[in-house]
C-alpha positions as a printed NumPy array, in Angstrom:
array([[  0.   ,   0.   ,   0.   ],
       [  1.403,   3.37 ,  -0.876],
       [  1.789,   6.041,   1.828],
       [ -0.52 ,   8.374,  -0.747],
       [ -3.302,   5.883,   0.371],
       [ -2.406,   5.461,   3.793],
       [ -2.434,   9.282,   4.106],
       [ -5.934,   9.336,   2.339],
       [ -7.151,   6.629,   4.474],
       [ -6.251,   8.517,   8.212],
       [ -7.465,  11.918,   6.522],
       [-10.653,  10.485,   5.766],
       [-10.447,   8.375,   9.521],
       [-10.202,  12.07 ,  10.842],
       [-13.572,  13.18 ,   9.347],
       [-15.093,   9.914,  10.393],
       [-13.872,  10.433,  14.031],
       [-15.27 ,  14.287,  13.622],
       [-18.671,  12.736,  12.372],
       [-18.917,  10.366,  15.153],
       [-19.178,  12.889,  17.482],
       [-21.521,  15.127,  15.904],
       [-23.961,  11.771,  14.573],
       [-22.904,   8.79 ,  16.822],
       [-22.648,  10.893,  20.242],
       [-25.173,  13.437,  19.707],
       [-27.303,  11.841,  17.215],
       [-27.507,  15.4  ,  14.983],
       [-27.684,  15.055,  11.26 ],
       [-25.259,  16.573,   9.255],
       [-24.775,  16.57 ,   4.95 ],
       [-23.219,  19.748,   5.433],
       [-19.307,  18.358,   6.227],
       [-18.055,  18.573,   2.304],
       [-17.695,  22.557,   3.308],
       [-16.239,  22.203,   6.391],
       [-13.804,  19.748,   4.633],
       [-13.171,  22.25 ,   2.157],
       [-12.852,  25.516,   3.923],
       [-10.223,  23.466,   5.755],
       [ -8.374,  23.164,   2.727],
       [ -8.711,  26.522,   1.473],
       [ -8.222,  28.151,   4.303],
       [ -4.536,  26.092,   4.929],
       [ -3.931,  26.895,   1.771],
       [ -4.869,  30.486,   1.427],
       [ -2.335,  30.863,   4.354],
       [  0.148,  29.224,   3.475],
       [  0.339,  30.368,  -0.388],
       [ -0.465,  33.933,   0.17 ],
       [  0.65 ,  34.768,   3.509],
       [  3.51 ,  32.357,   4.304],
       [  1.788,  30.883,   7.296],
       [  4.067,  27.955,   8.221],
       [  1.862,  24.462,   7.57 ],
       [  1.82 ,  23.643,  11.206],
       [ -0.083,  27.241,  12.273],
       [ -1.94 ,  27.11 ,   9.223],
       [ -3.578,  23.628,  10.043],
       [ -5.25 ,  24.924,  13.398],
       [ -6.158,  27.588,  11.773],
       [ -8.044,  26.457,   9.428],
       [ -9.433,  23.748,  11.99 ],
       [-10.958,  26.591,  14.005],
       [-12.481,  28.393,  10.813],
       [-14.155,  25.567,  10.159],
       [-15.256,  25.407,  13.802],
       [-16.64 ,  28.893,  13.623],
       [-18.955,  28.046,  10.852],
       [-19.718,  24.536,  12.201],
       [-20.404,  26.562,  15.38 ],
       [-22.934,  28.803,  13.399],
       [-24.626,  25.934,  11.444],
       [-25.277,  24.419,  14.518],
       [-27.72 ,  27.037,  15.414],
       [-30.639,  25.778,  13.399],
       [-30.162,  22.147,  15.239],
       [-31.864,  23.685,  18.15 ],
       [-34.966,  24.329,  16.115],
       [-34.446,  21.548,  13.442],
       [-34.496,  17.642,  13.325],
       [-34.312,  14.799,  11.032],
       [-34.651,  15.448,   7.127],
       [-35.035,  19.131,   7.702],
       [-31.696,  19.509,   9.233],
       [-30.175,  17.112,   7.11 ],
       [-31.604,  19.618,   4.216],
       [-30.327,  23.069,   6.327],
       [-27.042,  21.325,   6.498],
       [-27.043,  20.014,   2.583],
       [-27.354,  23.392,   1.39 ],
       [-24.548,  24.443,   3.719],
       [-22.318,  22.44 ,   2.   ],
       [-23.244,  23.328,  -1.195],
       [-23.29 ,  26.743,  -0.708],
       [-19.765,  26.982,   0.55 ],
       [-18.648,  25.07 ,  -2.515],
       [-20.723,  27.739,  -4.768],
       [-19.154,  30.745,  -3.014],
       [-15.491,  29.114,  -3.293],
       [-16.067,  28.654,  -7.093],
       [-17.023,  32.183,  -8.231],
       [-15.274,  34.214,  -5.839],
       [-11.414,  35.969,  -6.811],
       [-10.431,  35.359,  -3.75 ],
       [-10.247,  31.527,  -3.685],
       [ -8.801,  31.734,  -7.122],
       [-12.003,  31.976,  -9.058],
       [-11.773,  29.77 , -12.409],
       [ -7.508,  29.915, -11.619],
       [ -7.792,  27.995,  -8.701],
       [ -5.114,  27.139,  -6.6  ],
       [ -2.488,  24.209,  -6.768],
       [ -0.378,  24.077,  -3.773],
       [  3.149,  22.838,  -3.575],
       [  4.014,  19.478,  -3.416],
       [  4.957,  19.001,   0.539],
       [  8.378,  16.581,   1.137],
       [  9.748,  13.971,   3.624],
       [ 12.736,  16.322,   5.294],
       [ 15.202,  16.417,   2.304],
       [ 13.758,  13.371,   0.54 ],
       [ 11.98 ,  13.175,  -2.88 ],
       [  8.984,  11.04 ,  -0.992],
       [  5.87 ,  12.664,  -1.995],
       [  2.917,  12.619,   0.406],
       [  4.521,  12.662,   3.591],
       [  2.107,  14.487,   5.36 ],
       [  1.005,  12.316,   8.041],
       [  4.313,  11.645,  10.034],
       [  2.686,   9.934,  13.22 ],
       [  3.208,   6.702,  14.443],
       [  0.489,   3.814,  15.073],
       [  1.388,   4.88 ,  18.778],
       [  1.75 ,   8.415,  17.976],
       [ -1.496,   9.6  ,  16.184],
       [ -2.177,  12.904,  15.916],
       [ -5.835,  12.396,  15.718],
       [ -6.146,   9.733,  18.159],
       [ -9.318,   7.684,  17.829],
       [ -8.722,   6.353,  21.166],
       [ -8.969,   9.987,  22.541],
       [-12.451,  10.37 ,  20.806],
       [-13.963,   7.25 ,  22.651],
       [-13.176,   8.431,  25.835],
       [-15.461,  11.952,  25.271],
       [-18.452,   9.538,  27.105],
       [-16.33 ,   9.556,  29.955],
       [-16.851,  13.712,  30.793],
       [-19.057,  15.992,  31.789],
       [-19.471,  17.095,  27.685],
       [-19.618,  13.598,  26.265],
       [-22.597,  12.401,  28.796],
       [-24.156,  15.358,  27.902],
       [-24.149,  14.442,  24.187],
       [-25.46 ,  10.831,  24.942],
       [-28.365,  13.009,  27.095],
       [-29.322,  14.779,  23.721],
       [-28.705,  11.864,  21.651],
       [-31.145,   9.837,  23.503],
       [-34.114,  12.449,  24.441],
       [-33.485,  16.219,  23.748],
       [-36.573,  16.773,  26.36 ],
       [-35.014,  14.789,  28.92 ],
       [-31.755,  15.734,  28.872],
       [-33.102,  19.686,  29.263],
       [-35.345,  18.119,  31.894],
       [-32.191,  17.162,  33.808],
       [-30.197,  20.982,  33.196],
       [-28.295,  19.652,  30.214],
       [-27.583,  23.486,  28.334],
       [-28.708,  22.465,  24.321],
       [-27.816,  25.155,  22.826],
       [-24.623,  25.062,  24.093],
       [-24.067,  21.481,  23.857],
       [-25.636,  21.366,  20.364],
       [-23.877,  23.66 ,  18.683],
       [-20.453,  22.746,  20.819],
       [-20.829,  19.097,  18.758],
       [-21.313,  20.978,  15.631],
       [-17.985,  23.019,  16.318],
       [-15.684,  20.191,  17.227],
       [-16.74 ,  18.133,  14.5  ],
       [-16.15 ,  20.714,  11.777],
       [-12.991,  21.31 ,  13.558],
       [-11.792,  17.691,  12.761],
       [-13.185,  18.208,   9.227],
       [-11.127,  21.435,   8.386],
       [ -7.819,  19.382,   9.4  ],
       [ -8.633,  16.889,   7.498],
       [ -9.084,  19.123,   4.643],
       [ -6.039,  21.016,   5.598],
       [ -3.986,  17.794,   4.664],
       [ -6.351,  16.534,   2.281],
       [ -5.48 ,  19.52 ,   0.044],
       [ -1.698,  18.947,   0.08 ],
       [ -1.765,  15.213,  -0.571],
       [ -3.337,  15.86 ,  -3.99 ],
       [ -1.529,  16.691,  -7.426],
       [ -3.986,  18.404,  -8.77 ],
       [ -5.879,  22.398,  -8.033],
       [ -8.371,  21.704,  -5.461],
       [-11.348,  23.757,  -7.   ],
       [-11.651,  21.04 ,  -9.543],
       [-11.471,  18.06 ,  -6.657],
       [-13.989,  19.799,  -4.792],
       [-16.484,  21.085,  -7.865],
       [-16.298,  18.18 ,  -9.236],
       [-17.355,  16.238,  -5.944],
       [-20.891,  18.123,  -6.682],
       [-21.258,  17.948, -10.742],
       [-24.554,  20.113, -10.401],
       [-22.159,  22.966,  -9.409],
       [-19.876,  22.139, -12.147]])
């Protein structure tokens, strides 16, 4: 197995870790993580190509931009459920990727293609993921153990009854929209790496994700 799928294999574990929080903890529906996923990669890239942002400040960076707007589209979860938040957050997603494609500042139809990223002073492409089985960065171990606080029972309160879990003092809108935040948190790493693992400029990978945007 090549380390260009190994890398594509953890970045995508890190959005499935992000989404198990959000849908396995707190049982919210969300088809809205494509624009976290690529305002992580923008974003990283933005700051890096433009401003010279070092890739290791650039990555949280982008991680918490994506939180802010995860943050915000986890507003209409206190009101929403079921198909109708699954649509609010669908046209999230596609929104984002609209906005990205016709504004300048993302490139517009020139588009970005960031530099190829290297192992030290090897020619070893890919390299972006430089942690050890014992030495994740993104530790899915670390994830399980959010039922074990104060925040992660509170999820399993809202996952389970909503009414109860108010009923017993949980906070929902905090707790709501803190599940929407961390998860698009995870997402916007992951789309931080995701967009220097690829050879190719990442307004096509993500347009061409949704073809009716094409």
């Amino acid at each position: 197995m090549s380390l260009y799928t190994v890398n594509l294999i953890t970045i995508h574990a890190i959005v499935a870790i992000g989404l198990n929080i959000l849908v396995g903890y707190t049982g919210q529906i969300s088809m809205g993580h494509a624009g976290f996923f690529a305002l992580g990669a923008f974003t990283t890239v933005i700051l890096i190509l433009r401003w010279s942002f070092p890739l290791w400040i650039a990555l949280p960076i982008a991680g918490f931009v994506s939180s802010a707007f995860g943050f915000i589209l986890g507003l209409p979860a206190l009101r929403l459920k079921g198909p109708y938040l699954a649509i609010a957050t669908l046209g999230f997603g596609m929104t984002i990727t609209t906005i990205i494609k016709h504004m300048e500042f993302f490139g517009g139809r020139m588009d970005f293609k960031p530099q190829t990223l290297f192992v030290w002073n090897t020619d070893e492409r890919y390299p972006l993921l430089l942690c050890d089985h014992d030495h994740r960065c993104f530790d899915d171990d670390r994830s399980s153990e959010v039922d074990q606080d104060k925040g992660g029972r509170a999820f399993i309160a809202i996952r389970d009854s909503d009414i109860a879990a108010e009923a017993m003092g949980v906070n929902l809108t905090y707790y709501k929209t803190l599940a929407f935040a961390v998860s698009a948190f995870y997402s916007g790493i992951a789309g931080g790496l995701y967009a220097f693992i690829l050879d190719l400029s990442i307004l096509r990978v993500f347009i061409s994700s949704c073809p009716s945007l094409s």
